[in-house]
Structures are given as structure tokens and as C-alpha cells.
Amino acid sequence: MVMRSVIVGCGSYLPARIVTNDELARTVDTSDEWITQRTGIRSRHIAAEGEKTSDLALKAAQAALAHGGVAVDEVDLIVLATATPDQTFPATAAKVQAALGMTRGAAFDVQAVCSGFIYALSVADNFIKAGQARTVLVIGAETFSRILDWTDRTTCVLFGDGAGAVVLRAEEGQGTSEDRGILSTHLHSDGRHHDLLYVDGGPSSTQTVGHVRMAGQEVFKHAVVNLAEVVGEALAANGLTPGDLDWLVPHQANRRIIESTGRKLKLDPSRVVMTVDHHGNTSAASIPLALCEAVTDGRIQRGELVLLEAMGGGFTWGAALVRF
Ligand code: ACO
């Protein structure tokens, strides 16, 4: 017998305002054609003035709890992945905890940028395996629009705002890949590349919030290699092959990166969940947003094998293999 973290609910929230590529092209020197061809992005959601990361996170969390039929007072832990917290401290997770009306347990943030949701899922899974929590809310929430340089066309066209959440529940499994729940998680980082994708501000350096800076081509090259490695690692760790997979739910940064991973896994494109076209890159929120979309529209069914993967600033990257 082993303890498994089963996804019993998922929810998401996107700000109401949709910004198309054409709208961006009115303020920066870009075009719908360039953005679509290079990234696959057509539109993204942008938070309203005064709408904070915790507001998006709260709505996604409430939707996930409702979907799973889980009461707030059952939740032992909130792990929230974000690179765009409301404030430097306290953790955005603590604000969500209060807004949910949850007065027990613990809540904290995890920071691994675009890999944040995989990191948060891994942390939560380990709390469940160690017997320290039975019901965990894992949230990815971002307002990247607040840290974009809206005059820099090489970055501002790529990102969007949003939040997604899942509820994990401890359930006993047999210890085989037929178990429902998280089968394994695999985290990596290589801090030597911290200056290829970063924010040029922070409390202890500039005392400002700063803006996203990125060496796009370098990030692209590392992403393709690292993601191919980590998905192989996740399958091998469970004695599985790409043919066993039902779904790939990748971090949504760029259609070309996603298709490259899908091709390496020899997956039919219809088995790769793609939301980058209408969400843009929502960093830590992108995987739970995509997962929730495919669960809600009935594509992902109970018992199916789902591979999640992401790569982000740090560099950080990782994967999680989940039987839904
Ligand atoms: N509109 C029009 N032209 C642009 C734009 C734009 N928005 N942005 C850049 N260009 C121009 C450049 O200035 C350059 O012009 P030049 O040749 O005259 O100098 C030309 O387009 C080509 O630029 P490249 O950077 O070489 O374009 P590339 O094909 O590499 O695409 C992109 C850029 C989309 C950023 C790509 O490198 C990429 O997707 N990288 C991965 C980055 C990423 O996804 N980061 C997200 C976080 S990490 C992650 O989640 C994996």
C-alpha cells in the first residue's frame, strides 16, 4: 500500500478582458501574423485594474473545491505557485486562505516561475505521502501583465493572466502505475542560466518590481531539450512508454515547443492539450488552466494517464505523471 494524491477537483479563472494580437499591434511594433507564426498565441486575458493575483487564485480555488465537492474546512494545506505575488510578503497563499475562510492548516507560496505548478504539485504530493496532509489545494496564479515592459515587443506579446487550481486528496493505492493519483514527480533546476529569463528588479537588488527580460532563442533551445529529457524520465520511472499516455498537458509557452515535445512522444496532436492560442503564457497558471479546460469539456476522463510538464526561469523544469 502506498499513499497517492488523487486529483478530485479542478477549477480555473480568467480575467474578463481579452486582448487580441491586433490590439497589441496598435501600441507596439508587431503583427498578428508574427505572433501567431512564432508562438501560436492569438489572444490572452489581462487582469482588470485592481484585480490581483490573489483574486484570480481565490476564484480558481473556489471552483476547484466546488468541482470536487470538497468543503473548505477539509483543506489542510494550500500551496500556491506564483511569480507575481500581490506583495513581497505575506504569501499570496495566506491571503487566499483568509478569503476562503480557512482558519486552520498552513498556506505558503512556491516560486519556480513557469514550472511553479509542477513544483507546487510535487511539494503537495510529498506532504500527502509523508502523512502531513490529507487534502491539499494546489494553485497556480499569475498577473504577468504587471511585470511586462509593454514597450518591449519581444516579451509583452507572449504572456497573459489567469489562475488554475486542483484539489488533491490522500487515497491508498497499490503502488502500481494503475493507481489513480500522482504516480511520480520529477523536478530539475540549473541556476547557471538564471540570467536568460528573469525580472530586472526585486526587493534586495533594486527595491523595484522590475520587468521580464528574456533571451528568447536560448530559452527555446533549452526548453526543447530539457522537456524531452524530463518526460522520458517520468515515463521510465514508472515502467511506462509514450504509447501508454492518454494525454499530454504541457506548460503553454509556445506552440512550437509543445509540438516538439508531442512529436518526440509520438503523440497524436489531438492528445496534446493546447490552450496557448487563447491564454498566452500564463506561467504557473498555464498547466492547471489547460488541465481544467480538458477535464471540463470531457476530453480527460477518470482513469486516463496524463503527463504534465513545464520549463521556466531559473532554469527550472519538471514533469508529473498522473492517473486521473
Ligand atoms: N513582433 C514582430 N517582430 C518581433 C517581435 C514581435 N513581437 N519580437 C521579436 N521580433 C523580431 C526580432 O526583433 C527579430 O528581428 P531582427 O531579425 O530584425 O533582429 C526577429 O523578430 C526574430 O526574433 P527572434 O527572437 O530570433 O525570433 P524567434 O523565432 O526566436 O521567436 C520567441 C521569438 C517567440 C520569443 C521564441 O524565441 C520563443 O518562443 N522562445 C521561448 C521563450 C518562451 O517561451 N519563454 C517563456 C518562458 S519560458 C517557457 O515557458 C518555456
Coordinates of C-alpha atoms and ligand atoms in Angstrom, one line a residue:
M1 CA 0.0 0.0 0.0
V2 CA 1.2 3.5 -0.8
M3 CA -0.4 6.9 -0.3
R4 CA -1.5 8.5 -3.5
S5 CA -2.5 12.1 -4.2
V6 CA -5.6 11.9 -6.3
I7 CA -6.9 14.9 -8.2
V8 CA -10.5 15.1 -7.0
G9 CA -11.4 18.6 -8.3
C10 CA -10.1 21.3 -10.6
G11 CA -11.1 24.9 -11.3
S12 CA -9.9 27.9 -13.2
Y13 CA -10.5 31.6 -13.6
L14 CA -9.6 34.0 -16.4
P15 CA -10.0 37.8 -16.2
A16 CA -12.8 39.1 -18.3
R17 CA -10.7 41.3 -20.6
I18 CA -9.4 39.6 -23.8
V19 CA -6.6 41.3 -25.7
T20 CA -6.0 40.2 -29.3
N21 CA -2.8 40.4 -31.2
D22 CA -4.3 43.1 -33.4
E23 CA -5.0 45.2 -30.3
L24 CA -1.3 44.8 -29.3
A25 CA -0.2 45.8 -32.7
R26 CA -1.8 49.2 -32.2
T27 CA 0.6 50.0 -29.4
V28 CA 3.8 48.0 -30.2
D29 CA 5.6 47.3 -33.5
T30 CA 4.3 43.8 -34.0
S31 CA 1.6 41.9 -36.0
D32 CA -0.9 39.2 -35.6
E33 CA 1.0 37.2 -38.3
W34 CA 4.3 37.4 -36.5
I35 CA 2.9 36.5 -33.1
T36 CA 0.7 33.6 -34.5
Q37 CA 3.5 32.1 -36.6
R38 CA 6.2 32.2 -33.9
T39 CA 4.2 31.4 -30.9
G40 CA 0.7 30.2 -31.8
I41 CA -0.8 32.9 -29.5
R42 CA -3.9 34.7 -30.8
S43 CA -5.2 36.4 -27.6
R44 CA -4.7 36.5 -23.9
H45 CA -6.7 37.6 -20.8
I46 CA -5.5 40.6 -18.9
A47 CA -6.5 41.4 -15.3
A48 CA -8.6 44.5 -14.6
E49 CA -7.1 47.4 -12.7
G50 CA -7.1 46.5 -9.1
E51 CA -7.6 42.7 -9.8
K52 CA -4.8 40.9 -8.0
T53 CA -3.2 37.5 -8.2
S54 CA -5.0 36.5 -5.0
D55 CA -8.3 37.5 -6.6
L56 CA -7.7 35.2 -9.5
A57 CA -6.4 32.4 -7.3
L58 CA -9.4 32.6 -5.0
K59 CA -11.9 32.2 -7.8
A60 CA -9.9 29.2 -9.2
A61 CA -9.7 27.7 -5.8
Q62 CA -13.4 28.0 -5.1
A63 CA -14.2 26.5 -8.5
A64 CA -11.9 23.5 -7.8
L65 CA -13.4 22.9 -4.3
A66 CA -16.9 23.1 -5.8
H67 CA -16.0 20.7 -8.7
G68 CA -14.5 18.2 -6.2
G69 CA -17.4 18.6 -3.7
V70 CA -14.8 19.4 -1.0
A71 CA -15.6 21.7 1.9
V72 CA -13.1 24.4 2.8
D73 CA -12.7 23.1 6.4
E74 CA -11.4 19.8 5.0
V75 CA -8.3 21.5 3.4
D76 CA -5.1 21.0 5.4
L77 CA -2.7 22.9 3.2
I78 CA -2.6 25.5 0.4
V79 CA 0.4 25.5 -1.9
L80 CA 0.3 28.4 -4.4
A81 CA 2.7 28.8 -7.2
T82 CA 3.3 32.3 -8.5
A83 CA 6.0 34.7 -9.7
T84 CA 3.6 37.7 -9.4
P85 CA 2.5 37.8 -5.7
D86 CA 0.2 40.6 -4.5
Q87 CA 3.0 41.8 -2.3
T88 CA 6.6 40.8 -1.5
F89 CA 5.1 39.3 1.7
P90 CA 2.9 37.8 3.1
A91 CA 2.5 34.9 0.8
T92 CA -0.4 35.2 -1.7
A93 CA -1.5 31.7 -0.4
A94 CA -2.1 33.3 3.1
K95 CA -4.5 35.9 1.5
V96 CA -6.3 33.1 -0.4
Q97 CA -6.5 31.1 2.9
A98 CA -8.2 34.0 4.7
A99 CA -10.5 34.8 1.8
L100 CA -11.7 31.2 1.7
G101 CA -12.5 31.4 5.4
M102 CA -9.9 28.7 6.3
T103 CA -8.5 29.3 9.8
R104 CA -6.5 26.1 10.3
G105 CA -3.7 24.3 8.4
A106 CA -1.0 26.0 6.5
A107 CA -0.6 28.1 3.4
F108 CA 2.6 29.1 1.5
D109 CA 3.8 30.2 -1.9
V110 CA 6.2 28.3 -4.2
Q111 CA 8.4 30.2 -6.7
A112 CA 9.6 28.4 -9.8
V113 CA 8.1 30.7 -12.4
C114 CA 6.6 28.7 -15.3
S115 CA 7.5 25.4 -13.6
G116 CA 5.7 26.6 -10.5
F117 CA 2.7 24.4 -10.8
I118 CA 4.8 21.2 -11.2
Y119 CA 6.9 22.3 -8.2
A120 CA 3.8 23.0 -6.1
L121 CA 2.2 19.7 -7.1
S122 CA 5.4 17.9 -6.1
V123 CA 5.5 19.6 -2.7
A124 CA 1.9 18.9 -2.1
D125 CA 2.3 15.2 -3.1
N126 CA 5.2 14.8 -0.7
F127 CA 3.2 16.3 2.2
I128 CA 0.5 13.7 1.4
K129 CA 2.9 10.8 1.1
A130 CA 4.6 11.8 4.4
G131 CA 1.2 11.8 6.1
Q132 CA 1.4 15.5 6.9
A133 CA -1.7 16.5 4.9
R134 CA -4.8 14.7 3.6
T135 CA -6.4 17.3 1.5
V136 CA -4.4 20.0 -0.4
L137 CA -5.3 22.9 -2.6
V138 CA -2.6 23.4 -5.3
I139 CA -3.0 26.7 -7.1
G140 CA -1.1 28.4 -10.0
A141 CA -2.0 32.0 -10.3
E142 CA -0.3 34.9 -12.2
T143 CA -0.8 38.5 -13.2
F144 CA 2.2 38.6 -15.5
S145 CA 0.7 41.7 -17.2
R146 CA 2.0 43.7 -14.1
I147 CA 5.7 42.8 -14.8
L148 CA 5.8 43.2 -18.5
D149 CA 7.5 46.0 -20.3
W150 CA 4.7 47.0 -22.6
T151 CA 7.1 48.7 -24.9
D152 CA 9.2 45.6 -25.4
R153 CA 7.7 43.6 -28.3
T154 CA 10.0 40.6 -27.7
T155 CA 8.3 39.8 -24.3
C156 CA 4.9 41.7 -24.0
V157 CA 3.2 39.7 -26.7
L158 CA 3.9 36.4 -25.0
F159 CA 2.2 36.4 -21.6
G160 CA -1.3 36.6 -20.1
D161 CA -3.0 36.5 -16.7
G162 CA -5.1 33.7 -15.1
A163 CA -5.3 31.1 -12.4
G164 CA -6.0 27.3 -12.1
A165 CA -6.3 25.0 -9.1
V166 CA -6.6 21.4 -8.2
V167 CA -7.7 19.6 -5.0
L168 CA -5.6 16.7 -4.0
R169 CA -6.8 14.0 -1.7
A170 CA -4.9 11.2 0.0
E171 CA -6.1 7.8 -1.1
E172 CA -4.4 4.4 -0.7
G173 CA -3.1 2.8 -3.8
Q174 CA -1.4 -0.5 -4.7
G175 CA 1.9 1.1 -5.7
T176 CA 1.5 0.3 -9.4
S177 CA 1.0 2.6 -12.4
E178 CA -2.6 1.5 -12.4
D179 CA -3.3 3.5 -9.2
R180 CA -5.3 6.7 -9.5
G181 CA -3.3 9.8 -8.5
I182 CA 0.1 11.3 -8.9
L183 CA 2.4 8.4 -9.9
S184 CA 5.6 10.5 -9.7
T185 CA 7.0 14.0 -10.0
H186 CA 10.4 15.0 -11.3
L187 CA 12.0 18.4 -10.6
H188 CA 15.1 19.9 -12.0
S189 CA 16.9 23.3 -12.0
D190 CA 20.1 24.7 -13.3
G191 CA 20.8 28.1 -11.8
R192 CA 23.7 28.8 -14.2
H193 CA 21.0 30.0 -16.6
H194 CA 19.3 32.4 -14.2
D195 CA 20.1 35.4 -16.4
L196 CA 18.5 34.1 -19.6
L197 CA 14.9 34.6 -18.3
Y198 CA 14.5 36.9 -15.3
V199 CA 12.9 40.0 -13.9
D200 CA 15.2 43.0 -13.6
G201 CA 14.0 44.1 -10.2
G202 CA 13.4 42.9 -6.7
P203 CA 13.4 43.8 -3.0
S204 CA 17.0 43.1 -2.2
S205 CA 18.5 44.3 -5.5
T206 CA 16.7 47.3 -6.9
Q207 CA 13.8 47.8 -4.4
T208 CA 11.6 47.9 -7.5
V209 CA 9.3 45.2 -9.0
G210 CA 11.1 45.1 -12.4
H211 CA 10.2 43.8 -15.8
V212 CA 10.5 40.4 -17.6
R213 CA 13.7 40.1 -19.7
M214 CA 14.4 37.1 -21.8
A215 CA 16.9 35.7 -24.3
G216 CA 14.1 34.0 -26.3
Q217 CA 16.1 31.8 -28.6
E218 CA 18.3 30.5 -25.8
V219 CA 15.2 29.7 -23.7
F220 CA 13.6 27.9 -26.7
K221 CA 16.7 25.7 -27.2
H222 CA 17.0 24.7 -23.6
A223 CA 13.2 24.1 -23.3
V224 CA 13.0 21.6 -26.1
V225 CA 16.0 19.6 -24.8
N226 CA 15.1 19.7 -21.1
L227 CA 11.4 18.9 -21.7
A228 CA 12.2 15.9 -23.9
E229 CA 14.5 14.6 -21.2
V230 CA 12.2 15.0 -18.3
V231 CA 9.1 13.4 -19.9
G232 CA 11.3 10.4 -20.7
E233 CA 12.5 10.3 -17.1
A234 CA 8.9 10.4 -15.8
L235 CA 7.8 7.5 -18.1
A236 CA 10.9 5.4 -17.3
A237 CA 10.4 5.9 -13.6
N238 CA 7.0 4.2 -13.9
G239 CA 8.0 1.5 -16.4
L240 CA 5.8 3.1 -19.0
T241 CA 6.2 4.1 -22.6
P242 CA 4.8 7.0 -24.6
G243 CA 2.3 4.6 -26.0
D244 CA 0.7 4.3 -22.6
L245 CA -0.1 8.0 -22.4
D246 CA -3.6 9.3 -23.0
W247 CA -2.8 13.0 -22.7
L248 CA 0.0 15.5 -22.6
V249 CA -0.9 18.7 -20.7
P250 CA 2.2 20.9 -21.2
H251 CA 3.1 24.3 -20.0
Q252 CA 1.7 26.7 -22.6
A253 CA 4.5 29.0 -23.6
N254 CA 4.8 28.4 -27.3
R255 CA 3.1 26.1 -29.8
R256 CA 6.3 25.1 -31.4
I257 CA 7.8 23.9 -28.1
I258 CA 4.6 22.0 -27.3
E259 CA 4.5 20.4 -30.7
S260 CA 8.2 19.4 -30.5
T261 CA 7.5 17.5 -27.2
G262 CA 4.4 15.9 -28.6
R263 CA 6.3 14.7 -31.7
K264 CA 9.1 13.2 -29.5
L265 CA 6.4 11.3 -27.6
K266 CA 4.8 10.3 -31.0
L267 CA 1.5 11.5 -29.7
D268 CA -1.4 12.2 -31.9
P269 CA -1.8 16.0 -31.9
S270 CA -5.4 15.6 -30.7
R271 CA -3.9 14.1 -27.5
V272 CA -1.9 17.2 -26.7
V273 CA -3.9 19.8 -24.8
M274 CA -3.3 23.3 -26.3
T275 CA -4.6 26.5 -24.8
V276 CA -1.7 28.8 -25.7
D277 CA -3.7 30.2 -28.6
H278 CA -6.3 31.8 -26.3
H279 CA -4.4 32.1 -23.0
G280 CA -0.9 33.1 -24.0
N281 CA 1.8 32.1 -21.5
T282 CA 0.3 32.3 -18.0
S283 CA 3.4 30.9 -16.3
A284 CA 2.4 28.9 -13.2
A285 CA -1.3 29.1 -14.1
S286 CA -0.9 27.5 -17.5
I287 CA -1.0 23.8 -16.7
P288 CA -4.0 23.9 -14.3
L289 CA -5.8 26.2 -16.7
A290 CA -5.2 23.7 -19.6
L291 CA -6.0 20.7 -17.4
C292 CA -9.2 22.2 -16.2
E293 CA -10.3 23.1 -19.7
A294 CA -9.8 19.5 -20.9
V295 CA -11.5 18.0 -17.9
T296 CA -14.4 20.4 -18.1
D297 CA -15.1 19.7 -21.8
G298 CA -14.9 16.0 -21.2
R299 CA -11.7 15.2 -23.0
I300 CA -9.8 13.9 -20.0
Q301 CA -11.7 11.0 -18.3
R302 CA -11.2 9.3 -15.0
G303 CA -8.6 6.6 -15.1
E304 CA -6.6 8.1 -18.0
L305 CA -2.9 8.7 -17.9
V306 CA -1.9 12.3 -18.1
L307 CA 1.6 13.7 -18.4
L308 CA 2.2 17.3 -17.2
E309 CA 5.5 19.1 -18.0
A310 CA 6.9 22.6 -17.7
M311 CA 10.1 24.7 -18.1
G312 CA 10.7 28.2 -16.8
G313 CA 13.1 30.8 -15.4
G314 CA 15.9 29.6 -13.2
F315 CA 16.1 27.5 -15.3
T316 CA 13.6 25.2 -13.6
W317 CA 11.8 22.3 -15.3
G318 CA 9.8 19.3 -14.3
A319 CA 7.1 16.7 -15.0
A320 CA 4.4 14.9 -13.2
L321 CA 2.7 11.7 -14.3
V322 CA -0.9 11.4 -13.1
R323 CA -3.6 8.9 -13.4
F324 CA -6.7 11.0 -13.4
Ligands
ACO1 N1 6.7 41.3 -33.4 C1 7.5 41.4 -34.5 N2 8.8 41.1 -34.6 C2 9.4 40.7 -33.4 C3 8.7 40.5 -32.2 C4 7.3 40.8 -32.2 N3 6.5 40.7 -31.1 N4 9.5 40.1 -31.3 C5 10.7 40.0 -31.9 N5 10.6 40.4 -33.2 C6 11.7 40.4 -34.2 C7 13.0 40.5 -33.6 O1 13.4 41.8 -33.2 C8 13.9 39.9 -34.7 O2 14.1 40.9 -35.6 P1 15.6 41.1 -36.3 O3 15.8 39.8 -37.0 O4 15.3 42.2 -37.2 O5 16.5 41.3 -35.2 C9 13.0 38.8 -35.3 O6 11.7 39.2 -34.9 C10 13.3 37.4 -34.9 O7 13.5 37.4 -33.5 P2 13.9 36.1 -32.7 O8 14.0 36.4 -31.3 O9 15.0 35.5 -33.4 O10 12.6 35.2 -33.0 P3 12.3 33.7 -32.6 O11 11.9 33.0 -33.8 O12 13.3 33.1 -31.7 O13 11.0 33.9 -31.8 C11 10.3 33.8 -29.5 C12 11.0 34.6 -30.5 C13 8.8 33.7 -29.9 C14 10.4 34.6 -28.2 C15 10.9 32.4 -29.3 O14 12.3 32.5 -29.2 C16 10.4 31.7 -28.1 O15 9.2 31.3 -28.1 N6 11.3 31.4 -27.2 C17 10.8 30.7 -26.0 C18 10.6 31.7 -25.0 C19 9.5 31.4 -24.1 O16 8.6 30.7 -24.4 N7 9.5 32.0 -22.9 C20 8.5 31.9 -22.0 C21 9.0 31.5 -20.6 S1 10.0 30.1 -20.6 C22 9.0 28.9 -21.0 O17 7.8 29.0 -20.6 C23 9.4 27.8 -21.8

